[in-house]
PDB file of C-alpha atoms in Angstrom:
ATOM      1  CA  MET H   1     136.179 -56.398  68.495  1.00 72.00           C
ATOM      2  CA  PRO H   2     138.535 -58.604  66.410  1.00 74.00           C
ATOM      3  CA  LYS H   3     135.654 -61.009  65.698  1.00 72.00           C
ATOM      4  CA  LEU H   4     133.548 -58.129  64.382  1.00 80.00           C
ATOM      5  CA  ILE H   5     136.398 -56.919  62.166  1.00 72.00           C
ATOM      6  CA  ASP H   6     136.966 -60.437  60.859  1.00 74.00           C
ATOM      7  CA  SER H   7     133.279 -60.869  60.050  1.00 78.00           C
ATOM      8  CA  LEU H   8     133.270 -57.642  58.046  1.00 80.00           C
ATOM      9  CA  GLN H   9     136.253 -58.695  55.932  1.00 78.00           C
ATOM     10  CA  SER H  10     133.992 -61.013  53.939  1.00 79.00           C
ATOM     11  CA  GLN H  11     131.167 -58.487  53.525  1.00 92.00           C
ATOM     12  CA  ARG H  12     130.647 -55.454  51.307  1.00 96.00           C
ATOM     13  CA  VAL H  13     130.505 -52.646  53.878  1.00 97.00           C
ATOM     14  CA  GLY H  14     128.636 -49.431  53.117  1.00 98.00           C
ATOM     15  CA  LEU H  15     129.082 -46.135  54.953  1.00 98.00           C
ATOM     16  CA  ALA H  16     126.182 -43.660  54.982  1.00 98.00           C
ATOM     17  CA  PHE H  17     126.766 -40.031  56.009  1.00 98.00           C
ATOM     18  CA  SER H  18     123.745 -37.988  57.109  1.00 98.00           C
ATOM     19  CA  GLY H  19     123.013 -34.346  56.576  1.00 97.00           C
ATOM     20  CA  GLY H  20     123.541 -31.950  59.466  1.00 94.00           C
ATOM     21  CA  ALA H  21     125.291 -28.750  58.306  1.00 91.00           C
ATOM     22  CA  VAL H  22     128.516 -27.980  60.204  1.00 92.00           C
ATOM     23  CA  ARG H  23     127.809 -30.946  62.494  1.00 95.00           C
ATOM     24  CA  GLY H  24     128.886 -33.080  59.547  1.00 96.00           C
ATOM     25  CA  ILE H  25     132.544 -32.431  60.366  1.00 96.00           C
ATOM     26  CA  ALA H  26     132.057 -35.135  63.020  1.00 97.00           C
ATOM     27  CA  HIS H  27     131.831 -37.611  60.121  1.00 98.00           C
ATOM     28  CA  ILE H  28     135.612 -37.214  59.803  1.00 98.00           C
ATOM     29  CA  GLY H  29     136.045 -38.608  63.317  1.00 98.00           C
ATOM     30  CA  VAL H  30     133.903 -41.573  62.306  1.00 98.00           C
ATOM     31  CA  ILE H  31     136.204 -42.220  59.352  1.00 98.00           C
ATOM     32  CA  LYS H  32     139.242 -41.889  61.632  1.00 98.00           C
ATOM     33  CA  ALA H  33     137.954 -44.469  64.107  1.00 98.00           C
ATOM     34  CA  LEU H  34     136.913 -46.906  61.377  1.00 97.00           C
ATOM     35  CA  GLU H  35     140.340 -46.611  59.739  1.00 96.00           C
ATOM     36  CA  GLU H  36     142.052 -47.277  63.062  1.00 95.00           C
ATOM     37  CA  ALA H  37     139.764 -50.243  63.750  1.00 94.00           C
ATOM     38  CA  GLY H  38     140.621 -51.752  60.371  1.00 94.00           C
ATOM     39  CA  ILE H  39     137.113 -51.354  58.910  1.00 95.00           C
ATOM     40  CA  ARG H  40     137.276 -50.320  55.255  1.00 93.00           C
ATOM     41  CA  PRO H  41     133.949 -49.468  53.608  1.00 96.00           C
ATOM     42  CA  THR H  42     133.718 -50.327  49.934  1.00 96.00           C
ATOM     43  CA  VAL H  43     130.703 -48.154  49.039  1.00 98.00           C
ATOM     44  CA  VAL H  44     129.748 -44.696  50.312  1.00 98.00           C
ATOM     45  CA  ALA H  45     126.633 -42.508  50.232  1.00 98.00           C
ATOM     46  CA  GLY H  46     126.032 -39.021  51.586  1.00 98.00           C
ATOM     47  CA  THR H  47     123.272 -36.471  52.017  1.00 98.00           C
ATOM     48  CA  SER H  48     123.883 -32.713  52.140  1.00 96.00           C
ATOM     49  CA  VAL H  49     127.104 -32.097  54.127  1.00 95.00           C
ATOM     50  CA  GLY H  50     127.475 -35.871  54.238  1.00 97.00           C
ATOM     51  CA  SER H  51     127.773 -35.850  50.449  1.00 98.00           C
ATOM     52  CA  ILE H  52     130.853 -33.612  50.659  1.00 96.00           C
ATOM     53  CA  ILE H  53     132.565 -35.789  53.268  1.00 97.00           C
ATOM     54  CA  GLY H  54     131.443 -38.957  51.479  1.00 98.00           C
ATOM     55  CA  ALA H  55     132.746 -37.811  48.085  1.00 98.00           C
ATOM     56  CA  ALA H  56     136.099 -36.905  49.628  1.00 97.00           C
ATOM     57  CA  MET H  57     136.355 -40.334  51.234  1.00 98.00           C
ATOM     58  CA  ALA H  58     135.328 -42.031  47.995  1.00 98.00           C
ATOM     59  CA  ALA H  59     138.079 -40.037  46.270  1.00 98.00           C
ATOM     60  CA  GLY H  60     140.616 -41.756  48.504  1.00 97.00           C
ATOM     61  CA  MET H  61     141.199 -39.030  51.083  1.00 97.00           C
ATOM     62  CA  GLN H  62     142.064 -40.408  54.521  1.00 96.00           C
ATOM     63  CA  TRP H  63     141.040 -38.690  57.729  1.00 97.00           C
ATOM     64  CA  PRO H  64     144.131 -36.409  58.178  1.00 97.00           C
ATOM     65  CA  ALA H  65     143.578 -34.932  54.709  1.00 96.00           C
ATOM     66  CA  LEU H  66     139.857 -34.571  55.420  1.00 96.00           C
ATOM     67  CA  ALA H  67     140.626 -32.805  58.704  1.00 96.00           C
ATOM     68  CA  GLU H  68     143.008 -30.421  56.957  1.00 95.00           C
ATOM     69  CA  MET H  69     140.373 -29.715  54.311  1.00 93.00           C
ATOM     70  CA  ALA H  70     137.809 -28.953  57.044  1.00 93.00           C
ATOM     71  CA  ARG H  71     140.192 -26.581  58.800  1.00 92.00           C
ATOM     72  CA  SER H  72     140.988 -24.735  55.591  1.00 89.00           C
ATOM     73  CA  VAL H  73     137.472 -23.539  54.783  1.00 85.00           C
ATOM     74  CA  PHE H  74     134.940 -21.279  56.494  1.00 78.00           C
ATOM     75  CA  TRP H  75     132.010 -23.676  56.244  1.00 76.00           C
ATOM     76  CA  PRO H  76     129.157 -21.116  55.967  1.00 75.00           C
ATOM     77  CA  ARG H  77     130.704 -20.072  52.641  1.00 78.00           C
ATOM     78  CA  LEU H  78     129.659 -23.434  51.231  1.00 79.00           C
ATOM     79  CA  LEU H  79     126.003 -22.431  51.545  1.00 76.00           C
ATOM     80  CA  HIS H  80     126.624 -20.456  48.340  1.00 81.00           C
ATOM     81  CA  GLY H  81     126.267 -22.723  45.315  1.00 82.00           C
ATOM     82  CA  LYS H  82     129.088 -21.294  43.208  1.00 88.00           C
ATOM     83  CA  MET H  83     131.486 -21.305  46.160  1.00 91.00           C
ATOM     84  CA  LEU H  84     130.582 -24.906  46.912  1.00 91.00           C
ATOM     85  CA  GLU H  85     131.234 -25.957  43.327  1.00 90.00           C
ATOM     86  CA  ALA H  86     134.556 -24.071  43.346  1.00 91.00           C
ATOM     87  CA  PHE H  87     135.453 -25.880  46.570  1.00 91.00           C
ATOM     88  CA  CYS H  88     134.639 -29.225  44.948  1.00 91.00           C
ATOM     89  CA  ALA H  89     136.709 -28.354  41.883  1.00 89.00           C
ATOM     90  CA  GLU H  90     139.680 -27.567  44.134  1.00 91.00           C
ATOM     91  CA  HIS H  91     139.514 -30.612  46.417  1.00 93.00           C
ATOM     92  CA  LEU H  92     137.677 -33.376  44.544  1.00 96.00           C
ATOM     93  CA  PRO H  93     137.709 -35.210  41.191  1.00 97.00           C
ATOM     94  CA  PRO H  94     135.450 -33.762  38.482  1.00 97.00           C
ATOM     95  CA  THR H  95     133.215 -36.816  38.040  1.00 98.00           C
ATOM     96  CA  PHE H  96     131.789 -39.796  39.898  1.00 98.00           C
ATOM     97  CA  GLU H  97     133.655 -42.036  37.488  1.00 98.00           C
ATOM     98  CA  ALA H  98     137.003 -40.630  38.724  1.00 98.00           C
ATOM     99  CA  LEU H  99     136.314 -41.655  42.341  1.00 98.00           C
ATOM    100  CA  GLN H 100     138.016 -44.697  43.843  1.00 98.00           C
ATOM    101  CA  LEU H 101     134.883 -46.089  45.526  1.00 98.00           C
ATOM    102  CA  PRO H 102     131.262 -46.352  44.340  1.00 98.00           C
ATOM    103  CA  PHE H 103     129.479 -43.274  45.700  1.00 98.00           C
ATOM    104  CA  ALA H 104     125.973 -41.802  45.722  1.00 98.00           C
ATOM    105  CA  ALA H 105     124.975 -38.233  46.569  1.00 98.00           C
ATOM    106  CA  VAL H 106     121.333 -37.955  47.613  1.00 98.00           C
ATOM    107  CA  ALA H 107     119.225 -34.980  46.523  1.00 98.00           C
ATOM    108  CA  THR H 108     115.495 -34.208  46.374  1.00 98.00           C
ATOM    109  CA  VAL H 109     113.620 -33.919  43.074  1.00 97.00           C
ATOM    110  CA  LEU H 110     111.100 -31.078  42.847  1.00 95.00           C
ATOM    111  CA  PRO H 111     108.184 -30.628  42.880  1.00 93.00           C
ATOM    112  CA  GLY H 112     107.390 -34.154  44.084  1.00 91.00           C
ATOM    113  CA  LYS H 113     110.042 -34.127  46.831  1.00 92.00           C
ATOM    114  CA  GLU H 114     111.258 -37.614  46.001  1.00 96.00           C
ATOM    115  CA  ALA H 115     114.777 -38.763  46.837  1.00 98.00           C
ATOM    116  CA  ILE H 116     117.253 -39.402  44.049  1.00 98.00           C
ATOM    117  CA  ALA H 117     120.649 -41.054  44.483  1.00 98.00           C
ATOM    118  CA  ILE H 118     123.037 -39.490  41.959  1.00 98.00           C
ATOM    119  CA  LYS H 119     125.780 -41.940  40.992  1.00 98.00           C
ATOM    120  CA  ARG H 120     127.279 -40.719  37.722  1.00 97.00           C
ATOM    121  CA  GLY H 121     128.352 -37.659  35.777  1.00 97.00           C
ATOM    122  CA  PRO H 122     129.747 -34.342  37.048  1.00 96.00           C
ATOM    123  CA  LEU H 123     130.444 -34.384  40.787  1.00 97.00           C
ATOM    124  CA  PRO H 124     130.285 -30.657  41.709  1.00 95.00           C
ATOM    125  CA  SER H 125     126.698 -30.140  40.525  1.00 95.00           C
ATOM    126  CA  ALA H 126     125.568 -33.325  42.304  1.00 97.00           C
ATOM    127  CA  LEU H 127     127.069 -32.178  45.613  1.00 96.00           C
ATOM    128  CA  SER H 128     125.659 -28.686  45.093  1.00 95.00           C
ATOM    129  CA  ALA H 129     122.190 -30.191  44.594  1.00 96.00           C
ATOM    130  CA  SER H 130     122.525 -32.410  47.667  1.00 97.00           C
ATOM    131  CA  CYS H 131     123.452 -29.296  49.710  1.00 95.00           C
ATOM    132  CA  ALA H 132     120.890 -26.862  48.225  1.00 94.00           C
ATOM    133  CA  VAL H 133     119.296 -25.906  51.544  1.00 89.00           C
ATOM    134  CA  ARG H 134     115.687 -24.734  51.553  1.00 79.00           C
ATOM    135  CA  LEU H 135     115.186 -20.927  51.559  1.00 74.00           C
ATOM    136  CA  LEU H 136     118.943 -20.261  51.334  1.00 77.00           C
ATOM    137  CA  ARG H 137     119.640 -21.812  47.928  1.00 87.00           C
ATOM    138  CA  ARG H 138     117.986 -22.043  44.540  1.00 88.00           C
ATOM    139  CA  ALA H 139     117.295 -25.449  43.079  1.00 93.00           C
ATOM    140  CA  VAL H 140     120.078 -26.981  40.993  1.00 94.00           C
ATOM    141  CA  VAL H 141     119.056 -28.015  37.482  1.00 95.00           C
ATOM    142  CA  ARG H 142     120.743 -31.246  36.431  1.00 93.00           C
ATOM    143  CA  GLU H 143     119.752 -33.428  33.469  1.00 91.00           C
ATOM    144  CA  GLY H 144     116.435 -31.611  33.235  1.00 92.00           C
ATOM    145  CA  SER H 145     115.479 -32.092  36.903  1.00 94.00           C
ATOM    146  CA  ARG H 146     115.206 -29.425  39.591  1.00 96.00           C
ATOM    147  CA  LEU H 147     117.041 -30.659  42.685  1.00 97.00           C
ATOM    148  CA  LYS H 148     117.248 -29.453  46.287  1.00 96.00           C
ATOM    149  CA  ASP H 149     118.838 -30.585  49.551  1.00 96.00           C
ATOM    150  CA  GLY H 150     118.660 -34.338  50.041  1.00 96.00           C
ATOM    151  CA  GLY H 151     117.719 -33.917  53.690  1.00 96.00           C
ATOM    152  CA  PHE H 152     114.110 -33.157  52.700  1.00 94.00           C
ATOM    153  CA  SER H 153     113.567 -36.671  51.404  1.00 97.00           C
ATOM    154  CA  CYS H 154     116.408 -38.864  52.720  1.00 98.00           C
ATOM    155  CA  VAL H 155     118.525 -37.355  55.474  1.00 98.00           C
ATOM    156  CA  LEU H 156     120.317 -40.645  56.250  1.00 98.00           C
ATOM    157  CA  PRO H 157     121.212 -42.449  52.978  1.00 98.00           C
ATOM    158  CA  ALA H 158     121.455 -46.050  54.169  1.00 98.00           C
ATOM    159  CA  THR H 159     119.124 -47.183  51.391  1.00 97.00           C
ATOM    160  CA  ALA H 160     121.436 -45.618  48.798  1.00 98.00           C
ATOM    161  CA  CYS H 161     124.275 -47.703  50.256  1.00 97.00           C
ATOM    162  CA  ARG H 162     122.141 -50.821  49.921  1.00 97.00           C
ATOM    163  CA  GLU H 163     121.414 -49.939  46.285  1.00 97.00           C
ATOM    164  CA  LEU H 164     125.177 -49.696  45.669  1.00 98.00           C
ATOM    165  CA  GLY H 165     125.499 -53.292  46.829  1.00 97.00           C
ATOM    166  CA  ALA H 166     126.338 -52.933  50.523  1.00 98.00           C
ATOM    167  CA  GLU H 167     125.691 -56.033  52.613  1.00 97.00           C
ATOM    168  CA  PHE H 168     126.492 -54.403  55.959  1.00 97.00           C
ATOM    169  CA  ILE H 169     125.725 -50.716  56.557  1.00 98.00           C
ATOM    170  CA  ILE H 170     127.304 -48.323  59.020  1.00 98.00           C
ATOM    171  CA  SER H 171     125.385 -45.038  59.364  1.00 98.00           C
ATOM    172  CA  SER H 172     126.977 -41.873  60.716  1.00 98.00           C
ATOM    173  CA  ASP H 173     124.063 -39.750  61.927  1.00 98.00           C
ATOM    174  CA  VAL H 174     124.564 -36.090  62.879  1.00 97.00           C
ATOM    175  CA  TRP H 175     121.035 -34.945  62.021  1.00 97.00           C
ATOM    176  CA  GLU H 176     120.058 -32.279  64.544  1.00 95.00           C
ATOM    177  CA  TRP H 177     116.357 -33.187  64.761  1.00 94.00           C
ATOM    178  CA  SER H 178     116.991 -36.824  65.659  1.00 93.00           C
ATOM    179  CA  SER H 179     119.612 -35.751  68.187  1.00 92.00           C
ATOM    180  CA  LEU H 180     117.129 -33.356  69.798  1.00 92.00           C
ATOM    181  CA  LEU H 181     114.377 -35.977  70.009  1.00 91.00           C
ATOM    182  CA  ARG H 182     116.702 -38.517  71.578  1.00 88.00           C
ATOM    183  CA  SER H 183     117.947 -35.949  74.110  1.00 88.00           C
ATOM    184  CA  LEU H 184     114.307 -35.573  75.171  1.00 88.00           C
ATOM    185  CA  GLY H 185     114.002 -39.338  75.610  1.00 86.00           C
ATOM    186  CA  HIS H 186     112.032 -39.944  72.399  1.00 87.00           C
ATOM    187  CA  SER H 187     113.221 -43.059  70.591  1.00 85.00           C
ATOM    188  CA  PRO H 188     112.249 -43.753  66.964  1.00 86.00           C
ATOM    189  CA  ASN H 189     111.205 -47.221  68.165  1.00 80.00           C
ATOM    190  CA  SER H 190     108.560 -45.792  70.484  1.00 78.00           C
ATOM    191  CA  GLN H 191     105.072 -46.148  69.021  1.00 73.00           C
ATOM    192  CA  LYS H 192     103.934 -42.938  70.710  1.00 73.00           C
ATOM    193  CA  VAL H 193     106.544 -40.669  69.119  1.00 72.00           C
ATOM    194  CA  SER H 194     107.730 -42.597  66.056  1.00 73.00           C
ATOM    195  CA  ARG H 195     105.822 -40.242  63.767  1.00 81.00           C
ATOM    196  CA  ALA H 196     107.983 -37.381  64.993  1.00 88.00           C
ATOM    197  CA  TYR H 197     110.669 -39.053  62.919  1.00 93.00           C
ATOM    198  CA  PRO H 198     109.970 -38.924  59.165  1.00 93.00           C
ATOM    199  CA  ALA H 199     109.345 -42.209  57.387  1.00 93.00           C
ATOM    200  CA  HIS H 200     112.509 -41.897  55.308  1.00 96.00           C
ATOM    201  CA  TYR H 201     114.580 -41.689  58.502  1.00 96.00           C
ATOM    202  CA  ARG H 202     112.903 -44.709  60.088  1.00 94.00           C
ATOM    203  CA  ARG H 203     113.408 -46.600  56.839  1.00 96.00           C
ATOM    204  CA  ALA H 204     117.118 -45.744  56.918  1.00 97.00           C
ATOM    205  CA  LEU H 205     117.434 -47.075  60.458  1.00 96.00           C
ATOM    206  CA  SER H 206     115.854 -50.357  59.377  1.00 96.00           C
ATOM    207  CA  GLN H 207     118.637 -50.703  56.787  1.00 97.00           C
ATOM    208  CA  THR H 208     121.414 -49.823  59.283  1.00 98.00           C
ATOM    209  CA  ASP H 209     123.554 -52.441  61.051  1.00 96.00           C
ATOM    210  CA  ILE H 210     125.691 -50.038  63.126  1.00 97.00           C
ATOM    211  CA  HIS H 211     124.234 -46.651  64.006  1.00 97.00           C
ATOM    212  CA  ILE H 212     126.756 -43.995  65.067  1.00 98.00           C
ATOM    213  CA  GLN H 213     125.405 -40.838  66.730  1.00 97.00           C
ATOM    214  CA  PRO H 214     128.073 -38.293  67.709  1.00 97.00           C
ATOM    215  CA  ARG H 215     127.086 -36.009  70.586  1.00 94.00           C
ATOM    216  CA  ILE H 216     127.739 -32.567  69.141  1.00 93.00           C
ATOM    217  CA  PRO H 217     128.811 -29.920  71.694  1.00 88.00           C
ATOM    218  CA  VAL H 218     127.582 -26.346  71.380  1.00 86.00           C
ATOM    219  CA  SER H 219     131.220 -25.298  70.947  1.00 82.00           C
ATOM    220  CA  GLY H 220     131.288 -27.334  67.751  1.00 82.00           C
ATOM    221  CA  TYR H 221     129.200 -24.689  66.006  1.00 81.00           C
ATOM    222  CA  LEU H 222     131.885 -22.034  66.411  1.00 80.00           C
ATOM    223  CA  PRO H 223     134.141 -21.330  63.413  1.00 78.00           C
ATOM    224  CA  GLY H 224     137.796 -22.224  63.578  1.00 84.00           C
ATOM    225  CA  ALA H 225     140.242 -25.125  63.808  1.00 89.00           C
ATOM    226  CA  THR H 226     139.534 -25.782  67.497  1.00 92.00           C
ATOM    227  CA  ALA H 227     135.855 -26.479  66.814  1.00 93.00           C
ATOM    228  CA  VAL H 228     136.791 -28.730  63.890  1.00 94.00           C
ATOM    229  CA  ASP H 229     139.047 -30.777  66.155  1.00 95.00           C
ATOM    230  CA  ARG H 230     136.285 -31.053  68.780  1.00 95.00           C
ATOM    231  CA  LEU H 231     133.813 -32.315  66.192  1.00 96.00           C
ATOM    232  CA  ILE H 232     136.275 -34.868  64.875  1.00 97.00           C
ATOM    233  CA  ALA H 233     136.930 -36.049  68.444  1.00 97.00           C
ATOM    234  CA  VAL H 234     133.239 -36.608  69.241  1.00 97.00           C
ATOM    235  CA  GLY H 235     132.795 -38.519  65.993  1.00 98.00           C
ATOM    236  CA  GLU H 236     135.683 -40.774  66.925  1.00 98.00           C
ATOM    237  CA  VAL H 237     134.339 -41.407  70.445  1.00 98.00           C
ATOM    238  CA  ALA H 238     130.843 -42.177  69.150  1.00 98.00           C
ATOM    239  CA  THR H 239     132.225 -44.669  66.645  1.00 98.00           C
ATOM    240  CA  TYR H 240     134.147 -46.668  69.228  1.00 96.00           C
ATOM    241  CA  ARG H 241     131.069 -46.620  71.464  1.00 96.00           C
ATOM    242  CA  ALA H 242     128.893 -47.978  68.640  1.00 96.00           C
ATOM    243  CA  LEU H 243     131.435 -50.660  67.700  1.00 94.00           C
ATOM    244  CA  GLU H 244     131.715 -51.832  71.298  1.00 92.00           C
ATOM    245  CA  SER H 245     127.926 -51.957  71.547  1.00 87.00           C
ATOM    246  CA  ARG H 246     127.777 -54.108  68.419  1.00 84.00           C
ATOM    247  CA  VAL H 247     130.384 -56.440  69.855  1.00 76.00           C
ATOM    248  CA  GLY H 248     128.262 -56.733  73.008  1.00 67.00           C
ATOM    249  CA  GLN H 249     125.210 -57.649  70.939  1.00 71.00           C
ATOM    250  CA  ILE H 250     127.146 -60.360  69.122  1.00 62.00           C
ATOM    251  CA  ALA H 251     128.460 -61.762  72.416  1.00 59.00           C
ATOM    252  CA  ALA H 252     124.947 -61.846  73.865  1.00 55.00           C
TER     253      ALA H 252
END
């Protein structure tokens, strides 16, 4: 692994966080493992719950602070737009410009359902738009556009990382649909089932250099600190597994 770490020192590393509701707490374990491995991303992008974790990381929060933040909130409350914006105001800087790292929050523009990577201006409304889940939330109006959850158009924002200047992209993927398909033996590389994966997801994989897929236990869906710790643990394990696999590919 030292050779991999050394090779990344000279590259602009991007970290993309997928959507995935409460499963997104596993992103914190990914951050933990990367910190411990000495890998320091310089640009960050997030979709839906990944936008919350990504913004916190871009604000300079390290994994212990992120874990404490996750334990302090009942996550279903964040499905409410005003509560989410209040949460952002409490824990995060007010604007993108106040973040320590370049960051993009991905949302979906209505009615065309095109992805937009928000990179400037007020942070709470951008994260609220990225998390505006279909049926449960109204669209967020920002700069004249109606925006909904980024997962509709770009659930894994690797392309947004590339647009921020990343040369090497690590994607943390907790999307439930892709996890389900893989558990059934359906790979996105298989010609027979590739269309089961949306084009925006397959495009994100083509931009990804290290793909991390935490295996989320059913117990991770339960509220409480114990479930948070389990989710962080599986994110950490998946990250080390993905790093070791990358090292094996380089050696081969």
